PDB file of N, CA and C in Angstrom:
ATOM      1  N   MET P 116      -9.692  39.735 114.573  1.00  0.00           N
ATOM      2  CA  MET P 116      -9.060  40.312 113.354  1.00  0.00           C
ATOM      3  C   MET P 116      -9.240  41.839 113.225  1.00  0.00           C
ATOM      4  N   ARG P 117      -8.119  42.632 112.804  1.00  0.00           N
ATOM      5  CA  ARG P 117      -8.194  44.046 112.758  1.00  0.00           C
ATOM      6  C   ARG P 117      -9.024  44.622 111.609  1.00  0.00           C
ATOM      7  N   LYS P 118      -9.499  45.848 111.750  1.00  0.00           N
ATOM      8  CA  LYS P 118     -10.432  46.348 111.050  1.00  0.00           C
ATOM      9  C   LYS P 118      -9.890  47.844 110.837  1.00  0.00           C
ATOM     10  N   LEU P 119      -9.945  48.421 109.899  1.00  0.00           N
ATOM     11  CA  LEU P 119      -9.420  49.775 109.399  1.00  0.00           C
ATOM     12  C   LEU P 119     -10.574  50.710 109.588  1.00  0.00           C
ATOM     13  N   ILE P 120     -10.645  51.469 110.811  1.00  0.00           N
ATOM     14  CA  ILE P 120     -11.783  52.341 110.917  1.00  0.00           C
ATOM     15  C   ILE P 120     -11.538  53.735 110.640  1.00  0.00           C
ATOM     16  N   ALA P 121     -12.539  54.524 109.978  1.00  0.00           N
ATOM     17  CA  ALA P 121     -12.381  55.792 109.609  1.00  0.00           C
ATOM     18  C   ALA P 121     -12.555  56.904 110.867  1.00  0.00           C
ATOM     19  N   LYS P 122     -11.820  57.721 111.235  1.00  0.00           N
ATOM     20  CA  LYS P 122     -11.859  58.503 112.338  1.00  0.00           C
ATOM     21  C   LYS P 122     -12.497  59.862 111.821  1.00  0.00           C
ATOM     22  N   TYR P 123     -12.379  60.186 110.652  1.00  0.00           N
ATOM     23  CA  TYR P 123     -12.949  61.431 109.753  1.00  0.00           C
ATOM     24  C   TYR P 123     -13.627  60.889 108.570  1.00  0.00           C
ATOM     25  N   PRO P 124     -14.517  61.783 108.067  1.00  0.00           N
ATOM     26  CA  PRO P 124     -15.167  61.363 106.769  1.00  0.00           C
ATOM     27  C   PRO P 124     -13.919  61.566 105.561  1.00  0.00           C
ATOM     28  N   ILE P 125     -14.035  60.170 104.894  1.00  0.00           N
ATOM     29  CA  ILE P 125     -13.133  60.005 103.860  1.00  0.00           C
ATOM     30  C   ILE P 125     -13.808  59.710 102.487  1.00  0.00           C
ATOM     31  N   LEU P 126     -13.412  60.330 101.555  1.00  0.00           N
ATOM     32  CA  LEU P 126     -13.732  59.825 100.090  1.00  0.00           C
ATOM     33  C   LEU P 126     -12.686  59.111  99.396  1.00  0.00           C
ATOM     34  N   TYR P 127     -12.804  57.881  99.170  1.00  0.00           N
ATOM     35  CA  TYR P 127     -12.045  57.040  98.563  1.00  0.00           C
ATOM     36  C   TYR P 127     -12.536  56.236  97.440  1.00  0.00           C
ATOM     37  N   LEU P 128     -11.972  55.953  96.278  1.00  0.00           N
ATOM     38  CA  LEU P 128     -12.527  55.291  95.242  1.00  0.00           C
ATOM     39  C   LEU P 128     -14.071  55.591  94.941  1.00  0.00           C
ATOM     40  N   SER P 129     -14.442  56.784  94.804  1.00  0.00           N
ATOM     41  CA  SER P 129     -15.704  57.346  94.653  1.00  0.00           C
ATOM     42  C   SER P 129     -16.790  56.812  95.758  1.00  0.00           C
ATOM     43  N   LYS P 130     -16.274  56.521  96.928  1.00  0.00           N
ATOM     44  CA  LYS P 130     -17.272  56.010  97.945  1.00  0.00           C
ATOM     45  C   LYS P 130     -16.962  56.972  99.232  1.00  0.00           C
ATOM     46  N   GLN P 131     -17.977  57.457  99.696  1.00  0.00           N
ATOM     47  CA  GLN P 131     -17.863  58.275 100.950  1.00  0.00           C
ATOM     48  C   GLN P 131     -18.032  57.422 102.136  1.00  0.00           C
ATOM     49  N   TYR P 132     -16.866  57.518 103.043  1.00  0.00           N
ATOM     50  CA  TYR P 132     -16.728  56.576 104.350  1.00  0.00           C
ATOM     51  C   TYR P 132     -17.126  57.712 105.563  1.00  0.00           C
ATOM     52  N   ASP P 133     -18.104  57.394 106.311  1.00  0.00           N
ATOM     53  CA  ASP P 133     -18.272  58.285 107.470  1.00  0.00           C
ATOM     54  C   ASP P 133     -17.428  57.895 108.539  1.00  0.00           C
ATOM     55  N   ILE P 134     -17.518  58.498 109.630  1.00  0.00           N
ATOM     56  CA  ILE P 134     -16.782  58.271 110.848  1.00  0.00           C
ATOM     57  C   ILE P 134     -17.283  56.970 111.296  1.00  0.00           C
ATOM     58  N   GLY P 135     -16.392  55.823 111.824  1.00  0.00           N
ATOM     59  CA  GLY P 135     -16.873  54.659 112.171  1.00  0.00           C
ATOM     60  C   GLY P 135     -16.956  53.731 111.264  1.00  0.00           C
ATOM     61  N   ASP P 136     -17.008  53.887 109.823  1.00  0.00           N
ATOM     62  CA  ASP P 136     -17.119  53.031 108.893  1.00  0.00           C
ATOM     63  C   ASP P 136     -15.836  52.430 108.666  1.00  0.00           C
ATOM     64  N   GLU P 137     -16.042  51.037 108.134  1.00  0.00           N
ATOM     65  CA  GLU P 137     -14.699  50.262 107.931  1.00  0.00           C
ATOM     66  C   GLU P 137     -14.356  50.574 106.488  1.00  0.00           C
ATOM     67  N   LEU P 138     -12.939  50.891 106.565  1.00  0.00           N
ATOM     68  CA  LEU P 138     -12.469  51.349 105.329  1.00  0.00           C
ATOM     69  C   LEU P 138     -11.715  50.001 104.450  1.00  0.00           C
ATOM     70  N   VAL P 139     -11.621  50.225 103.269  1.00  0.00           N
ATOM     71  CA  VAL P 139     -11.007  48.994 102.702  1.00  0.00           C
ATOM     72  C   VAL P 139      -9.408  49.260 102.638  1.00  0.00           C
ATOM     73  N   ALA P 140      -8.675  47.985 102.910  1.00  0.00           N
ATOM     74  CA  ALA P 140      -7.279  48.214 103.065  1.00  0.00           C
ATOM     75  C   ALA P 140      -6.616  47.581 102.081  1.00  0.00           C
ATOM     76  N   ASN P 141      -7.155  47.737 100.840  1.00  0.00           N
ATOM     77  CA  ASN P 141      -6.317  47.000  99.642  1.00  0.00           C
ATOM     78  C   ASN P 141      -5.300  47.654  99.260  1.00  0.00           C
ATOM     79  N   ASN P 142      -5.076  49.056  99.640  1.00  0.00           N
ATOM     80  CA  ASN P 142      -4.132  49.774  99.025  1.00  0.00           C
ATOM     81  C   ASN P 142      -2.984  50.317 100.147  1.00  0.00           C
ATOM     82  N   PRO P 143      -1.928  49.539 100.266  1.00  0.00           N
ATOM     83  CA  PRO P 143      -1.092  49.883 101.480  1.00  0.00           C
ATOM     84  C   PRO P 143      -0.489  51.284 101.657  1.00  0.00           C
ATOM     85  N   GLU P 144      -0.430  51.859 100.316  1.00  0.00           N
ATOM     86  CA  GLU P 144      -0.121  53.454 100.407  1.00  0.00           C
ATOM     87  C   GLU P 144      -1.198  54.205 100.951  1.00  0.00           C
ATOM     88  N   MET P 145      -2.236  53.951 100.473  1.00  0.00           N
ATOM     89  CA  MET P 145      -3.326  54.794 101.175  1.00  0.00           C
ATOM     90  C   MET P 145      -3.688  54.501 102.759  1.00  0.00           C
ATOM     91  N   VAL P 146      -3.432  53.108 102.987  1.00  0.00           N
ATOM     92  CA  VAL P 146      -3.568  52.880 104.463  1.00  0.00           C
ATOM     93  C   VAL P 146      -2.578  53.591 105.278  1.00  0.00           C
ATOM     94  N   LYS P 147      -1.313  53.507 104.707  1.00  0.00           N
ATOM     95  CA  LYS P 147      -0.227  54.485 105.438  1.00  0.00           C
ATOM     96  C   LYS P 147      -0.492  55.618 105.444  1.00  0.00           C
ATOM     97  N   ALA P 148      -1.038  56.574 104.706  1.00  0.00           N
ATOM     98  CA  ALA P 148      -1.288  57.773 104.496  1.00  0.00           C
ATOM     99  C   ALA P 148      -2.338  58.100 105.499  1.00  0.00           C
ATOM    100  N   TRP P 149      -3.535  57.428 105.561  1.00  0.00           N
ATOM    101  CA  TRP P 149      -4.500  57.670 106.582  1.00  0.00           C
ATOM    102  C   TRP P 149      -4.011  57.438 107.941  1.00  0.00           C
ATOM    103  N   LEU P 150      -3.199  56.524 108.125  1.00  0.00           N
ATOM    104  CA  LEU P 150      -2.676  56.394 109.478  1.00  0.00           C
ATOM    105  C   LEU P 150      -1.840  57.436 109.978  1.00  0.00           C
ATOM    106  N   ASP P 151      -1.013  57.907 109.243  1.00  0.00           N
ATOM    107  CA  ASP P 151      -0.054  58.909 109.371  1.00  0.00           C
ATOM    108  C   ASP P 151      -0.777  60.365 109.435  1.00  0.00           C
ATOM    109  N   ALA P 152      -1.989  60.352 108.763  1.00  0.00           N
ATOM    110  CA  ALA P 152      -2.742  61.756 109.106  1.00  0.00           C
ATOM    111  C   ALA P 152      -3.448  61.538 110.124  1.00  0.00           C
ATOM    112  N   GLY P 153      -3.829  60.458 110.623  1.00  0.00           N
ATOM    113  CA  GLY P 153      -4.782  60.209 111.780  1.00  0.00           C
ATOM    114  C   GLY P 153      -6.119  60.309 111.491  1.00  0.00           C
ATOM    115  N   THR P 154      -6.433  59.843 110.438  1.00  0.00           N
ATOM    116  CA  THR P 154      -7.906  59.838 109.961  1.00  0.00           C
ATOM    117  C   THR P 154      -8.295  58.548 109.945  1.00  0.00           C
ATOM    118  N   ALA P 155      -7.550  57.636 110.175  1.00  0.00           N
ATOM    119  CA  ALA P 155      -8.026  56.254 110.329  1.00  0.00           C
ATOM    120  C   ALA P 155      -7.237  55.346 111.443  1.00  0.00           C
ATOM    121  N   GLU P 156      -7.668  54.195 111.931  1.00  0.00           N
ATOM    122  CA  GLU P 156      -7.026  53.584 112.789  1.00  0.00           C
ATOM    123  C   GLU P 156      -7.427  52.178 112.647  1.00  0.00           C
ATOM    124  N   TRP P 157      -6.440  51.259 113.280  1.00  0.00           N
ATOM    125  CA  TRP P 157      -6.876  49.899 113.347  1.00  0.00           C
ATOM    126  C   TRP P 157      -7.272  49.699 114.621  1.00  0.00           C
ATOM    127  N   VAL P 158      -8.426  48.727 114.657  1.00  0.00           N
ATOM    128  CA  VAL P 158      -9.165  48.537 115.749  1.00  0.00           C
ATOM    129  C   VAL P 158      -9.327  46.923 115.721  1.00  0.00           C
ATOM    130  N   GLU P 159      -9.272  46.291 116.869  1.00  0.00           N
ATOM    131  CA  GLU P 159      -9.619  45.032 117.013  1.00  0.00           C
ATOM    132  C   GLU P 159     -10.993  44.636 116.786  1.00  0.00           C
ATOM    133  N   ASP P 160     -11.491  43.656 116.244  1.00  0.00           N
ATOM    134  CA  ASP P 160     -12.897  43.187 116.001  1.00  0.00           C
ATOM    135  C   ASP P 160     -13.579  43.113 117.338  1.00  0.00           C
ATOM    136  N   GLU P 161     -14.812  43.614 117.520  1.00  0.00           N
ATOM    137  CA  GLU P 161     -15.685  43.590 118.904  1.00  0.00           C
ATOM    138  C   GLU P 161     -15.759  42.102 119.367  1.00  0.00           C
ATOM    139  N   GLU P 162     -15.810  41.034 118.438  1.00  0.00           N
ATOM    140  CA  GLU P 162     -15.836  39.632 119.192  1.00  0.00           C
ATOM    141  C   GLU P 162     -14.839  39.273 119.670  1.00  0.00           C
ATOM    142  N   SER P 163     -13.502  39.722 119.306  1.00  0.00           N
ATOM    143  CA  SER P 163     -12.387  39.212 119.901  1.00  0.00           C
ATOM    144  C   SER P 163     -12.088  40.367 121.134  1.00  0.00           C
ATOM    145  N   VAL P 164     -12.466  41.440 121.243  1.00  0.00           N
ATOM    146  CA  VAL P 164     -12.012  42.429 122.136  1.00  0.00           C
ATOM    147  C   VAL P 164     -12.848  42.156 123.224  1.00  0.00           C
ATOM    148  N   SER P 165     -14.093  41.762 123.254  1.00  0.00           N
ATOM    149  CA  SER P 165     -15.005  41.611 124.380  1.00  0.00           C
ATOM    150  C   SER P 165     -14.387  40.694 125.420  1.00  0.00           C
ATOM    151  N   ASP P 166     -14.101  41.106 126.653  1.00  0.00           N
ATOM    152  CA  ASP P 166     -13.779  40.386 127.775  1.00  0.00           C
ATOM    153  C   ASP P 166     -14.589  40.048 128.912  1.00  0.00           C
ATOM    154  N   GLY P 167     -15.691  40.545 128.683  1.00  0.00           N
ATOM    155  CA  GLY P 167     -16.808  40.172 129.769  1.00  0.00           C
ATOM    156  C   GLY P 167     -16.759  41.273 130.687  1.00  0.00           C
ATOM    157  N   THR P 168     -16.103  42.284 130.716  1.00  0.00           N
ATOM    158  CA  THR P 168     -16.184  43.293 131.833  1.00  0.00           C
ATOM    159  C   THR P 168     -17.250  44.225 131.814  1.00  0.00           C
ATOM    160  N   THR P 169     -17.802  44.437 130.630  1.00  0.00           N
ATOM    161  CA  THR P 169     -18.935  45.404 130.438  1.00  0.00           C
ATOM    162  C   THR P 169     -20.071  44.338 129.820  1.00  0.00           C
ATOM    163  N   ASP P 170     -21.312  44.841 130.182  1.00  0.00           N
ATOM    164  CA  ASP P 170     -22.430  44.252 130.023  1.00  0.00           C
ATOM    165  C   ASP P 170     -22.869  45.169 128.712  1.00  0.00           C
ATOM    166  N   GLU P 171     -22.956  44.650 127.325  1.00  0.00           N
ATOM    167  CA  GLU P 171     -23.221  45.560 126.402  1.00  0.00           C
ATOM    168  C   GLU P 171     -24.753  45.740 126.271  1.00  0.00           C
ATOM    169  N   LYS P 172     -25.536  44.673 126.923  1.00  0.00           N
ATOM    170  CA  LYS P 172     -26.974  45.020 126.944  1.00  0.00           C
ATOM    171  C   LYS P 172     -27.630  45.860 127.926  1.00  0.00           C
ATOM    172  N   SER P 173     -26.594  46.409 128.900  1.00  0.00           N
ATOM    173  CA  SER P 173     -27.080  47.181 129.919  1.00  0.00           C
ATOM    174  C   SER P 173     -26.654  48.847 129.617  1.00  0.00           C
ATOM    175  N   GLU P 174     -26.330  48.992 128.550  1.00  0.00           N
ATOM    176  CA  GLU P 174     -26.216  50.290 127.960  1.00  0.00           C
ATOM    177  C   GLU P 174     -27.423  50.744 127.402  1.00  0.00           C
ATOM    178  N   GLU P 175     -27.908  51.857 127.851  1.00  0.00           N
ATOM    179  CA  GLU P 175     -29.254  52.261 127.362  1.00  0.00           C
ATOM    180  C   GLU P 175     -29.078  53.000 126.011  1.00  0.00           C
ATOM    181  N   GLU P 176     -30.145  52.873 125.144  1.00  0.00           N
ATOM    182  CA  GLU P 176     -30.129  53.380 124.043  1.00  0.00           C
ATOM    183  C   GLU P 176     -31.017  54.648 124.050  1.00  0.00           C
ATOM    184  N   LEU P 177     -30.436  55.983 123.792  1.00  0.00           N
ATOM    185  CA  LEU P 177     -31.242  57.044 123.903  1.00  0.00           C
ATOM    186  C   LEU P 177     -32.143  57.353 122.761  1.00  0.00           C
ATOM    187  N   PRO P 178     -33.399  57.974 122.817  1.00  0.00           N
ATOM    188  CA  PRO P 178     -34.075  58.221 121.836  1.00  0.00           C
ATOM    189  C   PRO P 178     -33.598  59.268 120.792  1.00  0.00           C
ATOM    190  N   PRO P 179     -33.638  59.263 119.584  1.00  0.00           N
ATOM    191  CA  PRO P 179     -33.108  60.244 118.627  1.00  0.00           C
ATOM    192  C   PRO P 179     -33.690  61.693 118.980  1.00  0.00           C
ATOM    193  N   ALA P 180     -32.588  62.424 118.978  1.00  0.00           N
ATOM    194  CA  ALA P 180     -32.729  64.004 119.262  1.00  0.00           C
ATOM    195  C   ALA P 180     -33.753  64.460 118.341  1.00  0.00           C
ATOM    196  N   THR P 181     -34.451  65.365 118.701  1.00  0.00           N
ATOM    197  CA  THR P 181     -35.458  66.271 118.100  1.00  0.00           C
ATOM    198  C   THR P 181     -35.126  67.757 118.294  1.00  0.00           C
ATOM    199  N   ALA P 182     -35.425  68.431 117.207  1.00  0.00           N
ATOM    200  CA  ALA P 182     -35.109  69.905 117.528  1.00  0.00           C
ATOM    201  C   ALA P 182     -36.066  70.568 116.678  1.00  0.00           C
ATOM    202  N   THR P 183     -36.577  71.799 117.227  1.00  0.00           N
ATOM    203  CA  THR P 183     -37.432  72.812 116.502  1.00  0.00           C
ATOM    204  C   THR P 183     -36.399  73.753 115.828  1.00  0.00           C
ATOM    205  N   PRO P 184     -36.802  74.001 114.377  1.00  0.00           N
ATOM    206  CA  PRO P 184     -35.888  74.798 113.791  1.00  0.00           C
ATOM    207  C   PRO P 184     -36.304  76.220 114.001  1.00  0.00           C
ATOM    208  N   VAL P 185     -35.277  77.030 114.297  1.00  0.00           N
ATOM    209  CA  VAL P 185     -35.437  78.466 114.703  1.00  0.00           C
ATOM    210  C   VAL P 185     -34.643  79.332 113.932  1.00  0.00           C
ATOM    211  N   VAL P 186     -35.361  80.037 112.925  1.00  0.00           N
ATOM    212  CA  VAL P 186     -34.614  81.083 111.981  1.00  0.00           C
ATOM    213  C   VAL P 186     -35.319  82.171 112.097  1.00  0.00           C
ATOM    214  N   ALA P 187     -34.668  83.234 111.299  1.00  0.00           N
ATOM    215  CA  ALA P 187     -35.403  84.497 111.200  1.00  0.00           C
ATOM    216  C   ALA P 187     -36.310  84.363 110.121  1.00  0.00           C
ATOM    217  N   GLU P 188     -37.332  85.217 110.105  1.00  0.00           N
ATOM    218  CA  GLU P 188     -38.284  85.247 109.065  1.00  0.00           C
ATOM    219  C   GLU P 188     -37.691  85.995 107.936  1.00  0.00           C
ATOM    220  N   ALA P 189     -38.129  85.536 106.696  1.00  0.00           N
ATOM    221  CA  ALA P 189     -37.539  86.279 105.436  1.00  0.00           C
ATOM    222  C   ALA P 189     -38.129  87.496 105.214  1.00  0.00           C
ATOM    223  N   GLY P 190     -37.615  88.449 104.668  1.00  0.00           N
ATOM    224  CA  GLY P 190     -38.161  89.552 104.383  1.00  0.00           C
ATOM    225  C   GLY P 190     -37.113  90.901 104.558  1.00  0.00           C
ATOM    226  N   LEU P 191     -37.394  91.944 103.752  1.00  0.00           N
ATOM    227  CA  LEU P 191     -36.349  92.983 103.818  1.00  0.00           C
ATOM    228  C   LEU P 191     -37.198  94.117 104.388  1.00  0.00           C
ATOM    229  N   ALA P 192     -36.671  95.006 105.216  1.00  0.00           N
ATOM    230  CA  ALA P 192     -37.345  96.008 105.666  1.00  0.00           C
ATOM    231  C   ALA P 192     -37.592  97.015 104.761  1.00  0.00           C
ATOM    232  N   GLY P 193     -38.659  97.944 104.465  1.00  0.00           N
ATOM    233  CA  GLY P 193     -38.811  98.797 103.496  1.00  0.00           C
ATOM    234  C   GLY P 193     -40.355  99.064 103.339  1.00  0.00           C
ATOM    235  N   ASP P 194     -40.588  99.961 102.520  1.00  0.00           N
ATOM    236  CA  ASP P 194     -42.057 100.294 102.352  1.00  0.00           C
ATOM    237  C   ASP P 194     -42.747  99.249 101.156  1.00  0.00           C
ATOM    238  N   ALA P 195     -43.823  98.520 101.888  1.00  0.00           N
ATOM    239  CA  ALA P 195     -44.521  97.695 101.072  1.00  0.00           C
ATOM    240  C   ALA P 195     -45.869  98.458 100.626  1.00  0.00           C
ATOM    241  N   VAL P 196     -45.971  98.468  99.436  1.00  0.00           N
ATOM    242  CA  VAL P 196     -47.129  99.146  98.576  1.00  0.00           C
ATOM    243  C   VAL P 196     -48.173  98.223  98.839  1.00  0.00           C
ATOM    244  N   GLY P 197     -49.321  98.763  99.382  1.00  0.00           N
ATOM    245  CA  GLY P 197     -50.627  98.121  99.722  1.00  0.00           C
ATOM    246  C   GLY P 197     -50.324  97.139 100.752  1.00  0.00           C
ATOM    247  N   ALA P 198     -49.992  97.281 101.970  1.00  0.00           N
ATOM    248  CA  ALA P 198     -49.679  96.424 102.977  1.00  0.00           C
ATOM    249  C   ALA P 198     -51.030  96.167 103.638  1.00  0.00           C
ATOM    250  N   GLU P 199     -51.163  94.836 104.060  1.00  0.00           N
ATOM    251  CA  GLU P 199     -52.500  94.452 104.545  1.00  0.00           C
ATOM    252  C   GLU P 199     -52.287  94.595 106.295  1.00  0.00           C
ATOM    253  N   THR P 200     -51.038  94.722 106.706  1.00  0.00           N
ATOM    254  CA  THR P 200     -50.918  94.859 108.139  1.00  0.00           C
ATOM    255  C   THR P 200     -49.870  96.072 108.366  1.00  0.00           C
ATOM    256  N   ASP P 201     -49.503  96.121 109.741  1.00  0.00           N
ATOM    257  CA  ASP P 201     -48.861  97.265 110.112  1.00  0.00           C
ATOM    258  C   ASP P 201     -47.210  97.150 109.863  1.00  0.00           C
ATOM    259  N   GLU P 202     -46.801  95.867 109.586  1.00  0.00           N
ATOM    260  CA  GLU P 202     -45.621  95.442 109.223  1.00  0.00           C
ATOM    261  C   GLU P 202     -45.353  95.871 107.952  1.00  0.00           C
ATOM    262  N   ASN P 203     -44.138  96.578 107.738  1.00  0.00           N
ATOM    263  CA  ASN P 203     -43.757  97.067 106.381  1.00  0.00           C
ATOM    264  C   ASN P 203     -42.605  96.281 105.980  1.00  0.00           C
ATOM    265  N   LEU P 204     -42.776  94.904 105.634  1.00  0.00           N
ATOM    266  CA  LEU P 204     -41.755  94.119 104.966  1.00  0.00           C
ATOM    267  C   LEU P 204     -41.972  93.992 103.564  1.00  0.00           C
ATOM    268  N   VAL P 205     -40.840  94.046 102.746  1.00  0.00           N
ATOM    269  CA  VAL P 205     -40.926  93.639 101.330  1.00  0.00           C
ATOM    270  C   VAL P 205     -40.599  92.289 101.209  1.00  0.00           C
ATOM    271  N   GLY P 206     -41.110  91.511 100.435  1.00  0.00           N
ATOM    272  CA  GLY P 206     -40.919  90.078 100.299  1.00  0.00           C
ATOM    273  C   GLY P 206     -41.398  89.008 101.286  1.00  0.00           C
ATOM    274  N   LYS P 207     -42.199  89.510 102.320  1.00  0.00           N
ATOM    275  CA  LYS P 207     -42.608  88.762 103.333  1.00  0.00           C
ATOM    276  C   LYS P 207     -44.211  88.601 103.230  1.00  0.00           C
ATOM    277  N   ILE P 208     -44.652  87.475 103.470  1.00  0.00           N
ATOM    278  CA  ILE P 208     -46.195  87.215 103.292  1.00  0.00           C
ATOM    279  C   ILE P 208     -46.748  87.555 104.651  1.00  0.00           C
ATOM    280  N   PRO P 209     -47.701  88.646 104.576  1.00  0.00           N
ATOM    281  CA  PRO P 209     -48.348  88.944 105.736  1.00  0.00           C
ATOM    282  C   PRO P 209     -49.116  87.961 106.479  1.00  0.00           C
ATOM    283  N   LYS P 210     -49.130  88.190 107.890  1.00  0.00           N
ATOM    284  CA  LYS P 210     -49.884  87.251 108.790  1.00  0.00           C
ATOM    285  C   LYS P 210     -51.080  87.814 108.965  1.00  0.00           C
ATOM    286  N   THR P 211     -52.217  87.377 108.183  1.00  0.00           N
ATOM    287  CA  THR P 211     -53.517  88.025 108.331  1.00  0.00           C
ATOM    288  C   THR P 211     -54.477  86.924 108.475  1.00  0.00           C
ATOM    289  N   PRO P 212     -55.746  87.155 108.923  1.00  0.00           N
ATOM    290  CA  PRO P 212     -56.747  85.692 109.103  1.00  0.00           C
ATOM    291  C   PRO P 212     -56.832  85.004 107.409  1.00  0.00           C
ATOM    292  N   ALA P 213     -56.960  86.053 106.769  1.00  0.00           N
ATOM    293  CA  ALA P 213     -57.336  85.605 105.330  1.00  0.00           C
ATOM    294  C   ALA P 213     -56.322  84.736 104.781  1.00  0.00           C
ATOM    295  N   ARG P 214     -55.013  84.897 105.050  1.00  0.00           N
ATOM    296  CA  ARG P 214     -53.938  84.082 104.646  1.00  0.00           C
ATOM    297  C   ARG P 214     -53.402  82.861 105.554  1.00  0.00           C
ATOM    298  N   SER P 215     -54.145  82.787 106.702  1.00  0.00           N
ATOM    299  CA  SER P 215     -53.677  81.827 107.639  1.00  0.00           C
ATOM    300  C   SER P 215     -54.006  80.355 107.153  1.00  0.00           C
ATOM    301  N   ARG P 216     -53.383  79.330 107.574  1.00  0.00           N
ATOM    302  CA  ARG P 216     -53.629  78.024 107.176  1.00  0.00           C
ATOM    303  C   ARG P 216     -54.610  77.290 108.005  1.00  0.00           C
ATOM    304  N   LYS P 217     -55.311  76.493 107.264  1.00  0.00           N
ATOM    305  CA  LYS P 217     -56.360  75.864 107.928  1.00  0.00           C
ATOM    306  C   LYS P 217     -56.268  74.509 108.242  1.00  0.00           C
TER     307      LYS P 217
END
């Protein structure tokens, strides 16, 4: 059986379909528009497509990717009145032993 699969994120009937989600095919005009725009495609169901040439169990699942967020510290260069450190940044909490987290 064929399924209509989204190739791009689609908002239809107040529902957000992500890439790879099965779309509803109840409106022939929208189906034709999605196919013409290249945002969806007809795909055969996995059960009928599997011909035994590949072993689905042999494919390794990778662990989820983890990343360390790296951003610039907030603060504006300028004269800070009563600065506790040598850094003169306005709007930035100074890094002092008294303010360190425990």
